[in-house]
Amino acid sequence: MTSLTALCLWLLPSLAQAAEVRLTAPEAAEGFTDRLRSASLAITTAAQQEATAQDLLAAAQSDYGRLIGVLYAEGFYGGVIRIRVDGQEAASIPPLNAPDQITQIDITVERNAPFVFSTARVAPLAPKTRLPSEFAPGNRAKGDLIGEATRSGIAAWRATGHAKALVAEQTIIADHANSTLSADISLDPGPRLHFGRLLLAEESRDSNVRPERIRDIAGLPTGRRFSPDEVDEAATRLRRTGAFRSVVLTEADTPNPDGSLDITARVTDAAPRRLGFGAELASLEGLTLSGFWLHRNLFGGAERLRLDAMVGGIGGDSGGEDYRLGARYDRPATFHPDTGLYLEARIEGNDEPDYTESKVEIGGGFTRIFSEELSGEAGIAYRYSDIDDDLGQRKLQHLLFPASLTWDKRNDTLNATSGHFIEVSLTPFIGLDDKSGDGARIFADTRKFLSFGAEDRYTLAGRAQIGSVAGASAGETPADMLFYSGGAGTVRGQDYQSLGVDIAPGVTVGGRAFAGFSGEFRAMVTDKIQAVAFADTGFVGQDALGSGRGEWHSGAGFGARYFTPVGPIRVDIATPLGDKAGEDIELYIGIGQAF
């Protein structure tokens, strides 16, 4: 025998084994059997080509505990598990004396009679504690219910300030003769505590964000009664700045003698700078390129400076090229942990089908986070506009008071499949010269998403937009504060901003009233590709309430989405509805869903 042949024979037992694993659970429903299969490590290991006999034996022996866990979770405490490896009980095979080859593993799980609770008690309980309704005498004694009831009891005590509530004693007795389980859990609430100091972990003291600013942003309410929700909110505020890659807040193991509980913050800085780019293409509007540069910690207080640039209408047939340069500075935790200060400036030029406008705007204000879903913003700004349209050339100056409120309950901002989005903005304005009027612009954007089918394969998405400009006439209002319809953001299939108001022969301006509605049906074709059918309609009216002159137009089409790590790539093809249906075709390409 050659040395090579001997080496191959020596290695042969450790080579990958092909073993069949059969699991049976007499009288068990298919759903329960599926849970057993999911818990079985032997089944998982046998499916791996590189698994050896030693791996299979170790997996089979570990399955006793794993499958018992499934039985206990469902209230079967008298079950019997047999696992035979090529006819021999797995538990009787010495782990270090595994067979050279395994061909068959048979797993049999006998549930026997289910157990019910004879006693189901967690005490003492804080006021308004809600235990699982199934955790009661006479109900199936599922093991998971005991853990859930215990966690609910402790969480209720913590919510009332007892941060160190714990299990003092537990008595769990299974009566096999009567198939009952007695579960008696005693809790120790511990003292009621209040918040102490926010400390920085040793490894977090090198953060580029100053310690006093970390404390200001976290807004931990020192001196107030302990609340786990307040701890979570403090961590959320720190994450929201974007200055940190990770944030972890932990409670001290031992309260201070005065009844206060210190919290330790462990933060890891994020990269201070970020650069981003975007692009959209429409057959009529041309190519739009955008980019931004962001600094997340400008002065060491988690301040954000963002510079934006955009060039649009490149190669398009919708007027000329547009541009925008903007800068915005945000300072979190100004006057209040959930209130931020912002300053912004913007230079913009719009060459649109019915007007050209150059503007400069500078202002500032405050942002407020009311909850994870609700936020608002209010400020003041000066705006200079140089406009040339069918009403002639004019220069306007206004003092603006922009305010907005956003309620966002979407599950994903780039590809929502459930939830809703509502944004309402109100901008009163005062003219600073004889040509500039006083008034107010209000605009609302609402979206709703509903999914259904296996694994939410299908999604219905709806959008409604409503706007109005009251007070000032069209000539006294900046052109881009008026309303047009048509294009990717309003009615796909119709020419970009093709619908305005004809107030006289040859004189077209933006309307002072707008309504737009869009609907989409989205269907996943594969894990990466989605097909979309959509229809849009829009209305532009001459007067603030939609009275006077006004028209509707509509469009419809089909599209596809290809999902990438940065969001879905969108391709839509649309045509107008009505006399030109099928004659004019518009193509739209971008990143993210249309809404």
Coordinates of C-alpha atoms in Angstrom, one line a residue:
M1 CA 0.0 0.0 0.0
T2 CA 1.4 3.4 -1.0
S3 CA 1.6 6.2 1.6
L4 CA -0.8 8.2 -0.6
T5 CA -3.4 5.4 -0.5
A6 CA -3.0 5.0 3.2
L7 CA -3.5 8.8 3.7
C8 CA -6.7 8.7 1.7
L9 CA -8.1 5.8 3.7
W10 CA -7.2 7.5 6.9
L11 CA -9.0 10.7 5.8
L12 CA -12.1 8.8 4.4
P13 CA -14.1 8.7 7.7
S14 CA -13.9 12.5 8.0
L15 CA -15.1 13.2 4.4
A16 CA -18.6 14.6 3.8
Q17 CA -21.3 12.1 4.5
A18 CA -24.7 11.7 2.8
A19 CA -27.2 10.9 5.5
E20 CA -31.0 10.8 5.4
V21 CA -32.9 12.3 8.4
R22 CA -36.5 11.3 8.9
L23 CA -38.6 13.0 11.6
T24 CA -42.1 11.8 12.6
A25 CA -44.4 13.1 15.2
P26 CA -47.5 10.8 15.5
E27 CA -50.9 12.6 15.8
A28 CA -49.2 16.0 15.5
A29 CA -50.5 18.6 13.1
E30 CA -48.3 19.5 10.1
G31 CA -47.6 23.0 11.5
F32 CA -46.3 21.5 14.7
T33 CA -44.1 19.0 12.8
D34 CA -42.7 21.9 10.7
R35 CA -41.7 23.7 13.9
L36 CA -39.9 20.5 15.0
R37 CA -38.1 20.3 11.7
S38 CA -37.0 23.9 11.9
A39 CA -35.6 23.3 15.4
S40 CA -33.7 20.1 14.4
L41 CA -30.0 20.7 14.0
A42 CA -29.6 17.2 12.5
I43 CA -31.8 18.1 9.5
T44 CA -29.8 21.3 8.9
T45 CA -26.5 19.5 9.2
A46 CA -27.4 16.7 6.9
A47 CA -28.2 19.2 4.2
Q48 CA -24.6 20.5 4.3
Q49 CA -22.3 18.7 1.8
E50 CA -19.2 19.1 4.0
A51 CA -20.9 17.5 7.1
T52 CA -18.9 14.7 8.6
A53 CA -20.1 11.7 10.7
Q54 CA -18.8 13.5 13.8
D55 CA -20.9 16.6 12.8
L56 CA -24.0 14.5 12.3
L57 CA -23.7 12.7 15.6
A58 CA -23.1 16.0 17.5
A59 CA -26.2 17.5 15.8
A60 CA -28.3 14.4 16.6
Q61 CA -27.3 14.5 20.3
S62 CA -28.0 18.2 20.6
D63 CA -31.5 17.7 19.1
Y64 CA -32.8 16.2 22.4
G65 CA -32.7 19.6 24.1
R66 CA -33.8 21.5 21.0
L67 CA -36.9 19.4 20.4
I68 CA -37.7 19.3 24.1
G69 CA -37.8 23.1 24.0
V70 CA -40.4 23.0 21.2
L71 CA -42.5 20.6 23.2
Y72 CA -42.4 22.7 26.3
A73 CA -43.1 25.9 24.4
E74 CA -46.4 24.3 23.3
G75 CA -47.3 22.8 26.7
F76 CA -46.2 19.2 26.2
Y77 CA -44.2 18.2 29.3
G78 CA -44.6 14.4 29.1
G79 CA -43.2 14.0 25.6
V80 CA -40.8 11.3 24.6
I81 CA -38.0 11.9 22.0
R82 CA -36.1 9.0 20.4
I83 CA -33.2 9.7 18.0
R84 CA -31.6 6.7 16.4
V85 CA -28.4 6.9 14.4
D86 CA -28.3 3.9 12.1
G87 CA -30.5 2.0 14.6
Q88 CA -28.6 3.0 17.7
E89 CA -29.9 5.6 20.2
A90 CA -27.9 8.7 19.7
A91 CA -27.6 9.4 23.4
S92 CA -25.8 6.1 24.0
I93 CA -23.0 6.7 21.5
P94 CA -19.8 8.2 23.1
P95 CA -19.1 11.5 21.4
L96 CA -15.5 10.6 20.9
N97 CA -16.3 7.3 19.3
A98 CA -18.4 8.4 16.4
P99 CA -19.0 5.9 13.6
D100 CA -17.0 6.3 10.4
Q101 CA -20.2 6.7 8.4
I102 CA -23.8 7.6 9.1
T103 CA -26.5 6.8 6.6
Q104 CA -29.8 7.1 8.5
I105 CA -31.0 9.2 11.4
D106 CA -34.6 8.5 12.6
I107 CA -36.2 11.1 15.0
T108 CA -39.5 10.2 16.6
V109 CA -41.3 12.7 18.8
E110 CA -44.3 11.6 20.9
R111 CA -46.1 14.5 22.4
N112 CA -48.5 12.7 24.7
A113 CA -51.2 14.7 26.6
P114 CA -50.9 18.5 26.7
F115 CA -50.6 20.1 30.1
V116 CA -52.9 22.9 31.4
F117 CA -52.2 25.4 34.1
S118 CA -53.3 24.5 37.6
T119 CA -51.7 27.7 38.9
A120 CA -50.7 30.7 36.8
R121 CA -49.5 33.5 39.1
V122 CA -47.0 36.3 38.8
A123 CA -47.0 38.6 41.9
P124 CA -46.9 41.3 43.1
L125 CA -48.0 43.3 40.0
A126 CA -47.7 47.0 39.4
P127 CA -51.0 48.8 38.7
K128 CA -52.3 48.4 35.2
T129 CA -50.1 45.4 34.4
R130 CA -51.3 43.4 31.5
L131 CA -50.4 39.7 31.5
P132 CA -51.1 37.4 28.5
S133 CA -54.7 36.5 28.6
E134 CA -53.9 32.8 28.0
F135 CA -51.8 32.8 31.2
A136 CA -54.6 31.5 33.4
P137 CA -55.7 28.2 35.2
G138 CA -57.3 25.8 32.8
N139 CA -55.5 27.0 29.7
R140 CA -52.8 25.2 27.8
A141 CA -49.6 25.5 29.8
K142 CA -47.3 26.8 27.1
G143 CA -43.8 27.4 28.3
D144 CA -43.5 30.6 26.4
L145 CA -46.4 32.1 28.3
I146 CA -44.6 31.8 31.6
G147 CA -41.6 33.8 30.2
E148 CA -43.9 36.3 28.6
A149 CA -46.0 36.8 31.8
T150 CA -42.8 37.2 33.8
R151 CA -41.3 39.8 31.4
S152 CA -44.6 41.7 31.4
G153 CA -44.6 41.9 35.2
I154 CA -41.1 43.1 35.4
A155 CA -41.6 45.6 32.5
A156 CA -44.6 47.1 34.3
W157 CA -42.6 47.6 37.5
R158 CA -39.8 49.3 35.5
A159 CA -42.3 51.6 33.8
T160 CA -43.3 52.9 37.2
G161 CA -39.7 53.7 38.3
H162 CA -38.6 50.3 39.8
A163 CA -35.6 49.9 37.5
K164 CA -34.2 46.9 39.4
A165 CA -37.3 44.8 39.5
L166 CA -36.4 41.1 39.2
V167 CA -37.6 37.5 39.8
A168 CA -37.3 36.8 43.6
E169 CA -38.5 33.2 43.5
Q170 CA -40.1 30.8 41.0
T171 CA -41.8 27.5 41.6
I172 CA -42.7 25.5 38.5
I173 CA -44.1 22.0 39.1
A174 CA -45.3 19.5 36.5
D175 CA -47.9 17.0 37.7
H176 CA -47.6 14.2 35.2
A177 CA -50.4 12.1 36.7
N178 CA -52.9 14.9 36.1
S179 CA -51.2 16.6 33.1
T180 CA -51.1 20.0 34.9
L181 CA -48.4 22.6 35.5
S182 CA -48.2 24.9 38.4
A183 CA -46.3 28.2 37.7
D184 CA -45.8 30.5 40.6
I185 CA -43.5 33.5 40.0
S186 CA -42.6 35.9 42.8
L187 CA -41.3 39.3 41.8
D188 CA -39.2 41.8 43.8
P189 CA -39.9 45.3 42.5
G190 CA -37.0 46.9 44.4
P191 CA -37.0 50.6 45.3
R192 CA -38.4 53.3 43.1
L193 CA -35.5 55.2 41.6
H194 CA -34.9 58.4 39.7
F195 CA -32.4 59.3 37.0
G196 CA -28.9 60.2 38.1
R197 CA -26.0 61.4 35.9
L198 CA -25.3 60.5 32.2
L199 CA -21.8 59.2 32.3
L200 CA -19.5 58.5 29.3
A201 CA -17.8 55.1 29.1
E202 CA -14.0 55.2 29.0
E203 CA -13.9 54.3 25.3
S204 CA -16.4 57.1 24.5
R205 CA -14.4 59.9 25.9
D206 CA -12.3 60.2 22.8
S207 CA -15.5 61.1 20.8
N208 CA -15.2 64.3 18.6
V209 CA -18.5 65.4 20.0
R210 CA -18.0 67.3 23.2
P211 CA -19.3 65.5 26.4
E212 CA -21.5 68.4 27.4
R213 CA -23.2 68.3 24.0
I214 CA -23.7 64.6 24.2
R215 CA -25.6 65.2 27.5
D216 CA -27.6 68.1 26.0
I217 CA -28.6 66.0 23.0
A218 CA -29.5 62.9 25.0
G219 CA -31.7 65.1 27.3
L220 CA -31.7 62.5 30.1
P221 CA -34.1 63.9 32.7
T222 CA -31.8 63.9 35.7
G223 CA -33.9 64.0 39.0
R224 CA -37.1 62.6 37.4
R225 CA -38.5 59.2 38.1
F226 CA -36.8 56.4 36.1
S227 CA -38.5 55.3 32.9
P228 CA -37.1 52.8 30.4
D229 CA -38.9 54.8 27.6
E230 CA -36.9 57.9 28.6
V231 CA -33.7 55.9 28.2
D232 CA -34.8 54.7 24.8
E233 CA -35.6 58.3 23.7
A234 CA -32.2 59.6 24.9
A235 CA -30.5 56.9 22.7
T236 CA -32.8 57.8 19.8
R237 CA -31.9 61.5 20.0
L238 CA -28.2 60.7 19.9
R239 CA -28.6 58.4 16.9
R240 CA -30.8 60.9 15.1
T241 CA -27.9 63.4 14.8
G242 CA -26.1 61.1 12.5
A243 CA -22.8 61.9 14.3
F244 CA -22.6 58.4 15.8
R245 CA -22.2 55.0 14.2
S246 CA -23.4 53.3 17.3
V247 CA -25.1 54.4 20.5
V248 CA -25.7 52.2 23.6
L249 CA -27.1 53.4 26.9
T250 CA -26.8 51.0 29.9
E251 CA -28.1 51.3 33.5
A252 CA -25.7 51.2 36.4
D253 CA -25.8 47.8 38.2
T254 CA -26.2 49.5 41.6
P255 CA -28.3 52.6 42.4
N256 CA -26.6 55.5 44.3
P257 CA -27.4 55.9 48.0
D258 CA -29.7 58.8 47.3
G259 CA -32.0 56.6 45.1
S260 CA -30.6 57.8 41.8
L261 CA -29.5 55.6 38.9
D262 CA -26.7 56.6 36.7
I263 CA -26.8 55.8 32.9
T264 CA -23.6 55.2 30.9
A265 CA -23.4 56.1 27.3
R266 CA -21.2 54.2 24.9
V267 CA -20.9 56.0 21.5
T268 CA -18.8 55.4 18.4
D269 CA -18.3 58.3 16.0
A270 CA -19.5 58.0 12.5
A271 CA -17.4 59.2 9.6
P272 CA -17.7 63.0 9.8
R273 CA -18.2 63.7 6.1
R274 CA -20.4 62.2 3.5
L275 CA -20.8 62.7 -0.2
G276 CA -23.8 61.7 -2.3
F277 CA -25.0 61.9 -5.9
G278 CA -28.3 61.3 -7.7
A279 CA -29.7 61.2 -11.3
E280 CA -33.1 61.2 -12.9
L281 CA -34.0 61.0 -16.6
A282 CA -37.2 61.8 -18.4
S283 CA -37.7 61.8 -22.1
L284 CA -39.1 65.3 -22.2
E285 CA -37.6 66.9 -19.1
G286 CA -34.1 65.6 -19.8
L287 CA -31.4 64.7 -17.3
T288 CA -31.3 65.9 -13.8
L289 CA -28.1 65.6 -11.8
S290 CA -27.8 66.3 -8.1
G291 CA -25.2 65.9 -5.4
F292 CA -24.5 66.9 -1.8
W293 CA -21.7 67.2 0.7
L294 CA -22.4 66.7 4.4
H295 CA -20.4 67.4 7.6
R296 CA -22.0 65.7 10.6
N297 CA -20.0 67.4 13.4
L298 CA -19.0 70.8 12.2
F299 CA -18.1 72.5 15.5
G300 CA -17.9 69.5 17.9
G301 CA -21.5 69.7 18.9
A302 CA -23.1 67.3 16.3
E303 CA -23.9 70.3 14.1
R304 CA -24.7 69.4 10.5
L305 CA -23.7 71.4 7.4
R306 CA -25.1 70.2 4.1
L307 CA -24.3 71.7 0.7
D308 CA -26.5 70.8 -2.2
A309 CA -26.2 71.3 -5.9
M310 CA -28.5 70.5 -8.8
V311 CA -28.6 70.9 -12.5
G312 CA -31.7 69.9 -14.4
G313 CA -33.2 70.0 -17.9
I314 CA -30.0 68.8 -19.5
G315 CA -30.8 67.8 -23.1
G316 CA -34.5 68.2 -22.4
D317 CA -37.4 70.0 -24.2
S318 CA -39.1 71.6 -21.2
G319 CA -37.7 75.2 -21.3
G320 CA -34.0 75.3 -20.5
E321 CA -31.6 74.2 -17.9
D322 CA -32.4 74.7 -14.2
Y323 CA -29.9 75.0 -11.4
R324 CA -29.8 75.2 -7.6
L325 CA -27.1 75.8 -5.0
G326 CA -28.1 75.5 -1.3
A327 CA -26.6 75.4 2.1
R328 CA -28.2 74.3 5.4
Y329 CA -26.9 74.3 8.9
D330 CA -28.6 72.3 11.7
R331 CA -27.8 72.4 15.4
P332 CA -29.6 69.8 17.5
A333 CA -30.8 70.3 21.1
T334 CA -31.3 74.0 21.0
F335 CA -33.3 75.2 24.0
H336 CA -34.7 71.6 24.3
P337 CA -33.4 68.1 23.5
D338 CA -36.1 67.7 20.8
T339 CA -35.8 71.2 19.3
G340 CA -33.2 72.1 16.7
L341 CA -32.0 75.4 15.1
Y342 CA -31.5 75.7 11.3
L343 CA -30.1 78.3 9.0
E344 CA -30.3 78.0 5.3
A345 CA -29.5 79.9 2.1
R346 CA -30.4 79.0 -1.5
I347 CA -29.7 80.4 -5.0
E348 CA -31.9 79.0 -7.7
G349 CA -32.7 79.5 -11.4
N350 CA -35.6 77.9 -13.2
D351 CA -36.1 78.0 -16.9
E352 CA -39.6 76.5 -17.3
P353 CA -42.0 76.2 -20.2
D354 CA -44.1 79.2 -19.1
Y355 CA -41.7 81.3 -17.1
T356 CA -38.1 81.9 -16.1
E357 CA -37.3 82.8 -12.5
S358 CA -34.1 83.5 -10.6
K359 CA -34.3 83.7 -6.8
V360 CA -32.3 84.1 -3.7
E361 CA -33.6 83.0 -0.3
I362 CA -32.1 83.2 3.1
G363 CA -33.7 82.3 6.5
G364 CA -33.7 80.2 9.5
G365 CA -36.0 78.7 12.2
F366 CA -36.6 75.8 14.5
T367 CA -37.4 72.1 14.0
R368 CA -39.2 70.0 16.6
I369 CA -39.4 66.2 16.9
F370 CA -42.7 65.4 18.7
S371 CA -42.4 61.6 18.3
E372 CA -40.8 59.0 16.0
E373 CA -43.5 59.6 13.5
L374 CA -44.4 63.3 14.0
S375 CA -42.1 66.3 13.3
G376 CA -42.5 70.0 12.5
E377 CA -40.6 73.0 11.3
A378 CA -41.2 76.8 11.5
G379 CA -39.1 79.8 10.5
I380 CA -38.7 83.1 8.7
A381 CA -37.0 83.9 5.4
Y382 CA -36.3 86.7 3.0
R383 CA -36.9 86.0 -0.7
Y384 CA -35.9 88.0 -3.8
S385 CA -37.4 86.8 -7.2
D386 CA -36.7 88.0 -10.7
I387 CA -39.5 86.7 -12.9
D388 CA -40.1 86.7 -16.7
D389 CA -43.4 85.2 -17.9
D390 CA -46.5 86.1 -20.0
L391 CA -47.4 88.8 -17.4
G392 CA -44.1 90.5 -18.2
Q393 CA -40.8 91.0 -16.3
R394 CA -40.9 91.9 -12.6
K395 CA -38.9 91.8 -9.4
L396 CA -40.6 90.7 -6.2
Q397 CA -39.5 90.8 -2.6
H398 CA -41.2 88.9 0.1
L399 CA -40.9 88.0 3.8
L400 CA -41.9 84.3 4.2
F401 CA -43.0 82.5 7.4
P402 CA -42.8 78.8 6.3
A403 CA -44.1 76.1 8.6
S404 CA -44.7 72.4 8.1
L405 CA -45.9 69.3 9.9
T406 CA -44.9 65.8 8.8
W407 CA -46.5 62.5 10.0
D408 CA -44.6 59.6 8.6
K409 CA -45.7 56.1 9.4
R410 CA -44.2 54.3 6.3
N411 CA -42.3 51.2 6.9
D412 CA -39.7 52.2 4.4
T413 CA -39.1 55.7 2.9
L414 CA -37.7 54.4 -0.4
N415 CA -40.1 51.5 -0.9
A416 CA -43.1 51.7 1.4
T417 CA -45.4 48.7 1.5
S418 CA -47.5 49.7 4.5
G419 CA -48.4 52.8 6.5
H420 CA -49.1 56.3 5.5
F421 CA -47.4 59.7 5.0
I422 CA -48.9 63.1 5.5
E423 CA -47.1 66.4 5.1
V424 CA -48.9 69.8 5.4
S425 CA -47.0 73.1 4.8
L426 CA -48.3 76.6 5.4
T427 CA -46.3 79.6 4.2
P428 CA -47.8 83.1 4.9
F429 CA -45.9 85.8 3.0
I430 CA -45.7 89.6 3.1
G431 CA -44.8 91.7 0.1
L432 CA -42.0 94.2 0.8
D433 CA -42.7 96.5 -2.2
D434 CA -45.6 97.7 -4.3
K435 CA -45.4 94.8 -6.8
S436 CA -45.3 92.1 -4.2
G437 CA -48.6 90.9 -2.6
D438 CA -49.5 89.5 0.8
G439 CA -51.0 86.1 1.1
A440 CA -50.5 82.5 2.1
R441 CA -49.7 79.2 0.4
I442 CA -50.9 75.9 1.8
F443 CA -50.0 72.5 0.4
A444 CA -50.8 69.0 1.6
D445 CA -49.3 65.7 0.4
T446 CA -50.8 62.5 1.6
R447 CA -49.9 58.9 0.7
K448 CA -51.3 55.5 1.8
F449 CA -49.8 52.0 1.3
L450 CA -51.5 48.6 1.7
S451 CA -50.0 45.2 0.9
F452 CA -51.7 41.8 0.6
G453 CA -51.1 38.3 -0.8
A454 CA -48.5 35.7 0.2
E455 CA -45.5 37.5 1.8
D456 CA -47.2 40.9 0.9
R457 CA -46.4 40.3 -2.7
Y458 CA -48.9 42.9 -4.0
T459 CA -49.1 46.6 -2.9
L460 CA -51.7 49.3 -3.5
A461 CA -50.3 52.8 -3.3
G462 CA -52.3 56.0 -3.4
R463 CA -51.4 59.6 -3.3
A464 CA -53.4 62.9 -3.0
Q465 CA -51.9 66.4 -3.3
I466 CA -53.9 69.6 -2.7
G467 CA -52.7 73.2 -2.8
S468 CA -53.9 76.7 -2.7
V469 CA -52.5 80.3 -2.8
A470 CA -54.8 82.8 -1.1
G471 CA -54.6 86.6 -0.9
A472 CA -52.1 87.7 -3.5
S473 CA -52.8 87.6 -7.3
A474 CA -50.7 85.4 -9.6
G475 CA -48.7 88.4 -10.7
E476 CA -47.9 89.3 -7.0
T477 CA -46.7 85.8 -6.1
P478 CA -43.4 84.2 -7.0
A479 CA -43.9 82.0 -10.0
D480 CA -42.7 78.7 -8.4
M481 CA -45.2 79.2 -5.5
L482 CA -48.0 78.8 -8.1
F483 CA -49.2 75.5 -9.4
Y484 CA -48.6 73.6 -12.7
S485 CA -49.4 70.0 -13.5
G486 CA -47.7 67.4 -15.7
G487 CA -44.5 65.4 -15.4
A488 CA -43.0 62.9 -13.0
G489 CA -44.1 64.6 -9.8
T490 CA -47.7 65.1 -10.8
V491 CA -49.2 63.5 -13.9
R492 CA -46.9 61.1 -15.8
G493 CA -47.6 60.9 -19.5
Q494 CA -48.5 64.6 -19.7
D495 CA -45.8 67.1 -20.8
Y496 CA -43.8 68.7 -17.9
Q497 CA -45.8 71.6 -16.4
S498 CA -48.1 71.5 -19.5
L499 CA -51.2 72.5 -17.5
G500 CA -51.5 76.0 -16.2
V501 CA -54.2 78.6 -16.4
D502 CA -55.0 80.6 -19.6
I503 CA -56.1 83.9 -18.2
A504 CA -56.2 85.6 -21.6
P505 CA -55.3 84.7 -25.2
G506 CA -51.6 83.9 -25.3
V507 CA -51.2 84.5 -21.5
T508 CA -50.6 81.3 -19.4
V509 CA -49.5 81.4 -15.8
G510 CA -49.5 79.0 -12.8
G511 CA -52.8 78.4 -11.0
R512 CA -53.7 79.3 -7.4
A513 CA -55.4 76.0 -6.8
F514 CA -54.1 72.5 -7.4
A515 CA -55.4 68.9 -6.9
G516 CA -53.5 65.8 -7.9
F517 CA -54.3 62.1 -7.4
S518 CA -52.2 59.0 -8.2
G519 CA -52.7 55.3 -7.8
E520 CA -50.3 52.4 -8.3
F521 CA -50.6 48.6 -8.3
R522 CA -47.2 47.0 -7.5
A523 CA -46.6 43.3 -7.9
M524 CA -43.3 41.5 -7.1
V525 CA -42.3 39.3 -10.1
T526 CA -39.1 38.0 -8.4
D527 CA -37.2 39.0 -5.3
K528 CA -35.5 41.8 -7.2
I529 CA -38.0 42.8 -9.9
Q530 CA -41.4 44.5 -9.4
A531 CA -44.0 45.3 -12.1
V532 CA -46.2 48.5 -11.7
A533 CA -49.3 49.8 -13.3
F534 CA -50.3 53.4 -12.5
A535 CA -52.7 56.2 -13.3
D536 CA -52.4 59.9 -12.4
T537 CA -54.8 62.9 -12.7
G538 CA -54.3 66.6 -12.0
F539 CA -56.3 69.8 -11.8
V540 CA -55.1 73.4 -11.9
G541 CA -57.5 76.3 -11.1
Q542 CA -57.3 80.0 -11.5
D543 CA -58.6 81.0 -8.0
A544 CA -57.6 79.9 -4.6
L545 CA -60.6 77.7 -4.1
G546 CA -60.5 76.2 -7.6
S547 CA -63.3 78.3 -9.0
G548 CA -63.0 80.3 -12.2
R549 CA -61.0 78.9 -15.0
G550 CA -59.6 75.4 -14.4
E551 CA -58.9 72.1 -16.2
W552 CA -58.1 68.5 -15.5
H553 CA -55.7 66.1 -17.4
S554 CA -54.7 62.5 -16.8
G555 CA -52.1 59.9 -17.7
A556 CA -51.4 56.2 -17.2
G557 CA -48.8 53.6 -17.9
F558 CA -46.7 50.7 -16.8
G559 CA -43.3 50.4 -15.1
A560 CA -40.7 48.2 -13.5
R561 CA -38.6 48.4 -10.4
Y562 CA -35.2 46.7 -9.9
F563 CA -34.2 46.6 -6.2
T564 CA -30.7 47.5 -5.2
P565 CA -29.1 48.2 -1.8
V566 CA -29.6 51.9 -2.3
G567 CA -33.2 51.6 -3.3
P568 CA -35.3 50.5 -6.3
I569 CA -34.3 51.7 -9.7
R570 CA -37.5 53.0 -11.3
V571 CA -38.5 52.9 -15.0
D572 CA -41.9 54.2 -16.0
I573 CA -43.5 54.5 -19.5
A574 CA -46.7 56.6 -19.6
T575 CA -49.1 58.2 -22.1
P576 CA -51.8 60.8 -21.8
L577 CA -55.4 59.8 -21.4
G578 CA -57.9 61.3 -23.8
D579 CA -57.5 62.3 -27.4
K580 CA -53.7 61.7 -27.4
A581 CA -53.8 58.3 -25.7
G582 CA -51.1 56.1 -27.2
E583 CA -49.8 58.8 -29.4
D584 CA -47.4 60.6 -27.0
I585 CA -45.1 58.4 -24.9
E586 CA -43.0 59.6 -21.9
L587 CA -40.2 57.7 -20.3
Y588 CA -39.0 58.3 -16.7
I589 CA -36.0 56.8 -15.0
G590 CA -34.9 57.4 -11.4
I591 CA -34.1 55.9 -8.0
G592 CA -36.9 55.1 -5.4
Q593 CA -40.6 54.6 -6.0
A594 CA -42.5 57.4 -7.7
F595 CA -44.0 58.2 -4.2

